[in-house]
Coordinates of C-alpha atoms and ligand atoms in Angstrom, one line a residue:
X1 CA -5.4 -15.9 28.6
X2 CA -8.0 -13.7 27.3
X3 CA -9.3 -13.8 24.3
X4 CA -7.5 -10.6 21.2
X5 CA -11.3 -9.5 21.1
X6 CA -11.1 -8.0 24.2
X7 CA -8.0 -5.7 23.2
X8 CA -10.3 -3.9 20.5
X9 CA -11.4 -0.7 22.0
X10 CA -14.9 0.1 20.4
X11 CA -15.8 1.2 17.6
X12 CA -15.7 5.0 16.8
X13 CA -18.3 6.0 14.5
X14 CA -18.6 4.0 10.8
X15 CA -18.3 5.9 8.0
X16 CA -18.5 4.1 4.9
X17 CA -15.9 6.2 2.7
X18 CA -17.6 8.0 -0.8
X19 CA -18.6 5.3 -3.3
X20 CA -17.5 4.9 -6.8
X21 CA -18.7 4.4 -10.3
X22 CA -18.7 0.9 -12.0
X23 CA -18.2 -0.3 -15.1
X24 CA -16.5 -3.1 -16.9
X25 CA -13.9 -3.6 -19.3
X26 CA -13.6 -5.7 -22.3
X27 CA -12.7 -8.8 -20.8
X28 CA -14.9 -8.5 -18.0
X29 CA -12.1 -6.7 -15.4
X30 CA -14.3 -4.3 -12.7
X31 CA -13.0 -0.2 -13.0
X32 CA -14.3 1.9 -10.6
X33 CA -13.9 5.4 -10.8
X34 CA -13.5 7.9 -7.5
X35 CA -13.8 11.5 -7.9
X36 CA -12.5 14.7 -5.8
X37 CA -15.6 16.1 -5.2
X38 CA -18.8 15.8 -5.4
X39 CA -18.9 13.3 -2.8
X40 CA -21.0 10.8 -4.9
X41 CA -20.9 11.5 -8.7
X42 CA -24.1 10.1 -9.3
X43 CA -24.7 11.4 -12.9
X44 CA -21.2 9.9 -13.8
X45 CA -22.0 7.0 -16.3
X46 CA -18.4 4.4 -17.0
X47 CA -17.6 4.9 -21.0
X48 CA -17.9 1.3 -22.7
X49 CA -14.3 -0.6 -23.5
X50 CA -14.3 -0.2 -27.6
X51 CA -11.3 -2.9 -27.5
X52 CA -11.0 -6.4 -27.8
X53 CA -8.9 -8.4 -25.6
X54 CA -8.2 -11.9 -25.0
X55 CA -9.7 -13.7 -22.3
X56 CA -8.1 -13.3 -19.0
X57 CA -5.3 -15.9 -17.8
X58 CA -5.9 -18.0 -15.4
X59 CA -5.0 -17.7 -11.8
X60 CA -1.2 -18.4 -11.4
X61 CA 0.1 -21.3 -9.2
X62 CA 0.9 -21.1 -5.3
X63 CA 3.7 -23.4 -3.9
X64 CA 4.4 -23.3 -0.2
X65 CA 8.7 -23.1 0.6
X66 CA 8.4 -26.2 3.1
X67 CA 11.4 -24.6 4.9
X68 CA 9.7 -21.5 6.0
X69 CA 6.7 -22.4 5.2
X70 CA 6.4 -19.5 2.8
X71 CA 4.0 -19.2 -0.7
X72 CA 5.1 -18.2 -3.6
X73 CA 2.7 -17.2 -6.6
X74 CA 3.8 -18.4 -9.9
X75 CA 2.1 -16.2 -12.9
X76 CA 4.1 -16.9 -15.8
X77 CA 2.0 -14.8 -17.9
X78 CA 3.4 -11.9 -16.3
X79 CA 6.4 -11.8 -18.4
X80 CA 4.8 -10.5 -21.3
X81 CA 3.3 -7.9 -18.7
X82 CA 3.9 -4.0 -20.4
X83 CA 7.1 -2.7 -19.1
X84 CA 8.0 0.7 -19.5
X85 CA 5.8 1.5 -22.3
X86 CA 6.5 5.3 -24.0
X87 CA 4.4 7.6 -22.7
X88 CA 2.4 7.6 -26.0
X89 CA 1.7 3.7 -25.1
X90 CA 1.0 4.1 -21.5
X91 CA -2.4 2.2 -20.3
X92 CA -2.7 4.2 -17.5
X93 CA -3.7 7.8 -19.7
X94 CA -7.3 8.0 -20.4
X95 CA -8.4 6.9 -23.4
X96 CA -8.6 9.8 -26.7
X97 CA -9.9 9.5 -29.9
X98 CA -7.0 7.5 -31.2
X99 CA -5.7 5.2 -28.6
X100 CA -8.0 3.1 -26.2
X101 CA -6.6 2.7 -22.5
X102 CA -6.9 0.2 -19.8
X103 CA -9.2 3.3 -18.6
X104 CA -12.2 3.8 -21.5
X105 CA -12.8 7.7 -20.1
X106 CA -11.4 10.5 -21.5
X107 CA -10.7 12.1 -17.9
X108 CA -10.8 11.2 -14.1
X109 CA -9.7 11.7 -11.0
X110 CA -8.8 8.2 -9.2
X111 CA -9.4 5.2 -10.9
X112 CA -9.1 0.9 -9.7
X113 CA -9.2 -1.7 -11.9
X114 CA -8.5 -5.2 -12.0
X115 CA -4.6 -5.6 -12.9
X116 CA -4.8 -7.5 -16.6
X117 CA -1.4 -9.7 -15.3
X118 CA -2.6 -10.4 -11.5
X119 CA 0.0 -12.5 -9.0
X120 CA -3.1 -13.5 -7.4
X121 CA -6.8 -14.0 -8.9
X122 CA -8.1 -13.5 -10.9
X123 CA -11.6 -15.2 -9.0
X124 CA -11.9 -15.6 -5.1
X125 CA -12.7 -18.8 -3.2
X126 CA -12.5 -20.1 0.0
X127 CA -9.6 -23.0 -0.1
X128 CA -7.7 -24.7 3.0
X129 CA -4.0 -24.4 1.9
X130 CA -2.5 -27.4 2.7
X131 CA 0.8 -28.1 3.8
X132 CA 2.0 -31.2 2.2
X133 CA 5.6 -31.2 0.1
X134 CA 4.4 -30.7 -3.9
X135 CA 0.9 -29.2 -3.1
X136 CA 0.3 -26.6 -5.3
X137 CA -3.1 -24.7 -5.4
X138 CA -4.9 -21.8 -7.6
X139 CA -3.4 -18.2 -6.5
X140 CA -6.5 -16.7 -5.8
X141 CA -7.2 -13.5 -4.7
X142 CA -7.5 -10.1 -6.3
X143 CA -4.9 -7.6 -7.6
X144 CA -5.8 -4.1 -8.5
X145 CA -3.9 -1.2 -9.8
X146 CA -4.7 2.5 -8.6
X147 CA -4.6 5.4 -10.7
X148 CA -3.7 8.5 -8.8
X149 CA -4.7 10.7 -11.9
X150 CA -4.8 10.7 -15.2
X151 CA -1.7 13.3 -15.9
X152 CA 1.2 11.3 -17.3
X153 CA 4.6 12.8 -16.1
X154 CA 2.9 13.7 -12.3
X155 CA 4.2 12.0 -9.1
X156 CA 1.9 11.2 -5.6
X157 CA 3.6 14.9 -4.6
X158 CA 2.6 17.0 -7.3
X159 CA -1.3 16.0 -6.4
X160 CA -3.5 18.7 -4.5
X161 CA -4.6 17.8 -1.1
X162 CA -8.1 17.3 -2.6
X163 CA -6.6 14.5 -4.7
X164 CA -4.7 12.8 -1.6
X165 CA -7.5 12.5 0.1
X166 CA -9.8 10.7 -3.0
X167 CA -6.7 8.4 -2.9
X168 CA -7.0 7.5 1.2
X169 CA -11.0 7.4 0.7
X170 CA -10.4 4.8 -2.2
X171 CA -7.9 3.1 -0.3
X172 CA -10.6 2.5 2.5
X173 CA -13.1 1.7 0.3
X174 CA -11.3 -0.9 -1.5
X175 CA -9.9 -2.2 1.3
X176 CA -13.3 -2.4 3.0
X177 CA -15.2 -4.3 0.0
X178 CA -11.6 -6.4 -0.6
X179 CA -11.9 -7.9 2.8
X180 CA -15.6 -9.9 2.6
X181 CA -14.2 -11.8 -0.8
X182 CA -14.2 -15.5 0.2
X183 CA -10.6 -16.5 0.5
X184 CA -8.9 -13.2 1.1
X185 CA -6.5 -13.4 4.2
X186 CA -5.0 -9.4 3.8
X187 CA -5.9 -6.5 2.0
X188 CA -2.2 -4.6 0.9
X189 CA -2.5 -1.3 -0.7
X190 CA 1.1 0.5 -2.0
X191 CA 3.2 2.6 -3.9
X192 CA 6.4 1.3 -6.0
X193 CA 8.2 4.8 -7.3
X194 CA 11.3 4.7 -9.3
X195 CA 12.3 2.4 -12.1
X196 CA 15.4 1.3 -9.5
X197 CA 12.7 -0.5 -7.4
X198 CA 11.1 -2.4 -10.4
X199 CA 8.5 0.4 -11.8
X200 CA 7.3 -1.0 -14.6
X201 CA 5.0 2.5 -15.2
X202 CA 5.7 6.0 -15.5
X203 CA 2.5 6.8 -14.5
X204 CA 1.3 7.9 -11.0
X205 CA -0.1 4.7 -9.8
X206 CA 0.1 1.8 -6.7
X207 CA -1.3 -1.6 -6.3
X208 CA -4.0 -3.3 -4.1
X209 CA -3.0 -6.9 -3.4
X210 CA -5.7 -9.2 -1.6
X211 CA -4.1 -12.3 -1.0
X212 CA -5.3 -15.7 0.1
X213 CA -2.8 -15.7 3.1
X214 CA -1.0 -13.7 5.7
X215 CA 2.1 -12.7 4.6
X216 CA 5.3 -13.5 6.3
X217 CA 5.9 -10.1 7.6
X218 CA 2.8 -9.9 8.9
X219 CA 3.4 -13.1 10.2
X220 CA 6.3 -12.0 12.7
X221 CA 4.6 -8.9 13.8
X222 CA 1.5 -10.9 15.1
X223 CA 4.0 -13.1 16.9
X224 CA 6.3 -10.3 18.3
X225 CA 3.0 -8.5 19.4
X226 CA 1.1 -11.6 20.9
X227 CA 4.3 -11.9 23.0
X228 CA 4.5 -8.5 24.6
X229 CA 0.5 -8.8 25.2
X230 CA 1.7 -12.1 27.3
X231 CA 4.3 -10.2 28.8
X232 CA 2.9 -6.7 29.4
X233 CA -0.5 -6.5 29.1
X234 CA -0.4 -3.9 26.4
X235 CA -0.3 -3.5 22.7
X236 CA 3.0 -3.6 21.1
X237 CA 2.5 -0.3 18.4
X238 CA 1.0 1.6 21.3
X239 CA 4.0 1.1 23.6
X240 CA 6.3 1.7 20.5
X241 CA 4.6 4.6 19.8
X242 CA 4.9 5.7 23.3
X243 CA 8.6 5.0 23.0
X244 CA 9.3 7.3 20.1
X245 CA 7.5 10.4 21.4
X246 CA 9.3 10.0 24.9
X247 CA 12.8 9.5 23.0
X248 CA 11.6 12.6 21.0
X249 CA 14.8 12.2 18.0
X250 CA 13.2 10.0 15.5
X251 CA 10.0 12.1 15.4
X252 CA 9.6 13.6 11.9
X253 CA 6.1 15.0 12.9
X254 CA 3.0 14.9 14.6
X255 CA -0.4 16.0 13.6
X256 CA -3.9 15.6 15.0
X257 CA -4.0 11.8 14.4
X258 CA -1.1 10.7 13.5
X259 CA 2.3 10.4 14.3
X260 CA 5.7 10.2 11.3
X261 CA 9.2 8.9 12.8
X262 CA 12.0 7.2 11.7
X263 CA 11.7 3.6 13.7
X264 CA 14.6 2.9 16.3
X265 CA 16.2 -0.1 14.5
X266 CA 15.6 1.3 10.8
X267 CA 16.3 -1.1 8.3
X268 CA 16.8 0.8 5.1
X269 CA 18.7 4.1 4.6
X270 CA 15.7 6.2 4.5
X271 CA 12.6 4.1 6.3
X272 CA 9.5 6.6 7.6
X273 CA 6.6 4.9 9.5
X274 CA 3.0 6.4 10.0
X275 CA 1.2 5.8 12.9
X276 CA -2.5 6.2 13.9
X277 CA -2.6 7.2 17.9
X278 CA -6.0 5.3 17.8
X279 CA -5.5 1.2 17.6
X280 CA -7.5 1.3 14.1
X281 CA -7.0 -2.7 11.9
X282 CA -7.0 -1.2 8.7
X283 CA -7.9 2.0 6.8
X284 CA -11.5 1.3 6.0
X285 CA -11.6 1.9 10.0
X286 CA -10.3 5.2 10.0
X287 CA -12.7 8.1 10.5
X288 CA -13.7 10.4 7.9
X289 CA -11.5 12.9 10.6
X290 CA -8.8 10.8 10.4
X291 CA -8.6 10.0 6.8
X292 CA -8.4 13.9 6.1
X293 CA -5.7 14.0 8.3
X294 CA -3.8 11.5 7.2
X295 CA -4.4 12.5 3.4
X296 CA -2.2 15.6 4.4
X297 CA 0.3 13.7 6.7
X298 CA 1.0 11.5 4.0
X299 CA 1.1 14.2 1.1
X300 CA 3.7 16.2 3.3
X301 CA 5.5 13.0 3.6
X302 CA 6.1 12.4 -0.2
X303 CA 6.8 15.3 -0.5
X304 CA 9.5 16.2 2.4
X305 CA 11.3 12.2 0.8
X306 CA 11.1 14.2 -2.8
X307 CA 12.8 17.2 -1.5
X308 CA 15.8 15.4 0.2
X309 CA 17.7 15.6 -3.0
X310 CA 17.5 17.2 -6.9
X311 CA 16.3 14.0 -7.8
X312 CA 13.1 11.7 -7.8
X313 CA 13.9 9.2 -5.0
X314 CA 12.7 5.8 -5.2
X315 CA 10.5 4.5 -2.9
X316 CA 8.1 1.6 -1.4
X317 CA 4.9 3.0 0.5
X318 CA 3.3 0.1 2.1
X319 CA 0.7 0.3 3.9
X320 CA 0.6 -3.0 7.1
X321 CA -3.0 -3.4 7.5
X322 CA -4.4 -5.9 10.3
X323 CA -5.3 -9.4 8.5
X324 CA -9.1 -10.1 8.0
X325 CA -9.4 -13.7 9.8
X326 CA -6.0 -14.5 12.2
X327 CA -7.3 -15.2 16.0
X328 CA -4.4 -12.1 17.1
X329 CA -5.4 -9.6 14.0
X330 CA -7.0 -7.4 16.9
X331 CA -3.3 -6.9 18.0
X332 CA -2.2 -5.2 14.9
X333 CA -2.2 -1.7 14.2
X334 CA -2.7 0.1 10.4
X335 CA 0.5 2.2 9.8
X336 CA 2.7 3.2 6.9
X337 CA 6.3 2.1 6.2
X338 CA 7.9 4.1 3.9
X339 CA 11.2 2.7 2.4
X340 CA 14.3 3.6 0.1
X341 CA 17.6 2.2 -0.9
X342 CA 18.7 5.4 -1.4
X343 CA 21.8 6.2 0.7
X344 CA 23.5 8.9 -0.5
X345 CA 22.3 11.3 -3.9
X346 CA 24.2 8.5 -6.6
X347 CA 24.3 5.6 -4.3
X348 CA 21.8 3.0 -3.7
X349 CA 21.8 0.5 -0.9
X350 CA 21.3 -3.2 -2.2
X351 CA 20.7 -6.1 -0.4
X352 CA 23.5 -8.5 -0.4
X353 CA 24.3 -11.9 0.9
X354 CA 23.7 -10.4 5.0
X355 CA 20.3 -9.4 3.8
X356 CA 19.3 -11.4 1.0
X357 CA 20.3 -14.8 2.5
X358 CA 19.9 -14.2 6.0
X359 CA 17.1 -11.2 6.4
X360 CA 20.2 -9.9 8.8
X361 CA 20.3 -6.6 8.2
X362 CA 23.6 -3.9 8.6
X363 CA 22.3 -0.4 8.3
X364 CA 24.8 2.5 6.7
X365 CA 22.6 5.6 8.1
X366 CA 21.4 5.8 11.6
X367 CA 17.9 6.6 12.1
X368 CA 18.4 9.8 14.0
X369 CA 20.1 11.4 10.9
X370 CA 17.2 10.1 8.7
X371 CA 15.1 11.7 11.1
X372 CA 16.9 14.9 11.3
X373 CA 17.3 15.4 7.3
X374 CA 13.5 14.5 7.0
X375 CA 12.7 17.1 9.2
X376 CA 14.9 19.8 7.3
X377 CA 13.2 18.7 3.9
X378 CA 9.9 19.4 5.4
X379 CA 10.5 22.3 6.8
X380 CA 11.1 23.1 2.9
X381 CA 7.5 21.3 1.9
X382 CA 6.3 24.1 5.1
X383 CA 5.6 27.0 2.9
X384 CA 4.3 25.1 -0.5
X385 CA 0.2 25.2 -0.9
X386 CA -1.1 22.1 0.1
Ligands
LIG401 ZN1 0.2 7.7 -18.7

């Protein structure tokens, strides 16, 4: 057998996406600010934090589920996390002359920080998880919260393309520097939208989770894709890509780079996944080509989901990115899934005893209707300025 190194094509050229501006806040949480343009805002200087605020908590607990061998990160301090705070509350809004923010300027663009009620972190180390029955260890790791921009009521699709693309460049960027931490196992950037899927924010934002393990989902796609290497020869997302283009009725579109269908066995009413054609780990490995492209792919995206119906439909952007350390991650592939319970315009699809017991899952919409009523709401997002 030979060894997953030799399945990594090489590297196309490294491009270290467009660095941000520091600073701290008062209890010692990184912010790093990303702006549209210029490229490198070097004359940008991080406002101080006027506030004071307790010291940070410390890292929640990790207990392994001895039947599946799963972790689960206990932060009980996240309870008295902010949940849906008026907009005249919101921590996300820059900070004005009356009201400090989690974010001390008065403006940005896109902004990370280090989330205040983290499932993992905060601090990093190095730690062997055991395995034994009781075990518990420190949930390290690192959770961060992106701000898409600092306009309250927007949504991902009301940003301009410029805007997008600061979001994929901080996405590499984080993901890159998030990687090297001692300890962290997968980088995990997405988007919650829609109080029915637990938004606790109505402010355009997503998460950055770096956690000290690969997560179970990840798990079964190394297996399933270390399989049909032994069996075929070739990489599992390049033969399903190959698949959908030759079946031709899931795909929702196809630009330069990447490819958007509807995946054959579709778990989830509405479920979109976005491709690379190049076998890419993560999205700090994208080109600066490629992360153009995909900032307009995945803008179109949002906004074709937004336009299947009169109202806001909730949604989980997740973004699968090859884990930092396992001996197969060469195997996996970056790409987007995009999910909603939403089955119908007042109906929402939850997950009952099939799928909440069993992970069996009965679908209610077949994938090529998905794909066909994604393709007629972008046809819509067609004529809108980008
Ligand atoms: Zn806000």
């Amino acid at each position: 057998m030979s060894s997953p190194q030799t399945h990594i094509p090489p590297p196309v050229e490294a491009e270290v996406p467009r660095r941000p501006a520091r600073g701290q806040l008062a209890d010692g949480r990184e912010i790093l600010y990303f702006f549209d343009a210029p490229l490198d805002h070097g004359d940008f200087e991080p406002p101080g934090d006027p506030r004071h605020l307790p010291s940070r908590p410390p890292a929640a607990e990790l207990r392994r589920d001895p039947l599946t061998g799963e972790w689960v990160s206990f932060a009980a301090h996240r309870q008295t996390r902010t949940h849906l705070p008026p907009a005249d509350e919101c921590p996300l809004c820059p900070s004005g002359d009356h009201r400090a923010t989690e974010i001390p300027a008065g403006d940005y663009d896109v902004v990370v920080f280090e989330n205040r009620f983290p499932s993992f972190g905060p601090g990093q180390r190095d730690q062997v998880l055991g395995d034994g029955l009781g075990d518990t260890f420190p949930a390290h790791g690192r959770c961060e919260v992106i701000a898409f921009g600092a306009v309250h009521g927007d949504s991902f699709g009301d940003l301009p393309l410029e805007r997008a693309r600061t979001v994929v460049d901080a996405w590499a960027q984080r993901t890159a520097e998030l990687s090297v931490l001692p300890g962290v196992e997968q980088v995990f950037a997405f988007e919650n939208r829609g109080a029915q899927i637990g938004v606790t924010l109505h402010h355009p934002h997503g998460q950055i989770y770096s956690y000290p393990y690969v997560t179970p989902r990840t798990l079964t796609q190394l297996e399933q894709a270390r399989t049909h290497r032994a069996r075929t020869g070739r990489n599992l997302m390049q033969d399903v890509l190959d698949f959908e283009l030759a079946a031709v009725t899931r795909i929702v579109e196809r630009s330069e780079h990447f490819t958007v269908f509807v995946p054959f066995a579709a778990r989830m009413p509405i479920e979109v996944h976005v491709v690379p054609h190049r076998h890419v780990a993560d999205l700090a490995g994208l080109t600066a080509a490629e992360r153009a492209d995909l900032a307009e792919v995945y803008l179109r995206l949002i906004r074709g989901v937004d336009a299947l119906y009169p109202t806001p439909t909730p949604y989980i952007a997740a973004w699968f990115q090859a884990p930092v350390h396992h001996p197969d991650a060469g195997e996996l592939r970056l790409h987007l899934q995009l999910t909603s319970p939403r089955r119908a315009e007042d109906k929402l699809k939850y997950l009952a005893g099939s799928e909440a017991a069993m992970g069996a899952f009965i679908g209610d919409v077949t994938p090529e209707s998905t794909a066909a009523r994604l393709r007629a709401a972008l046809r819509l997002v067609k004529g809108s300025p980008a």
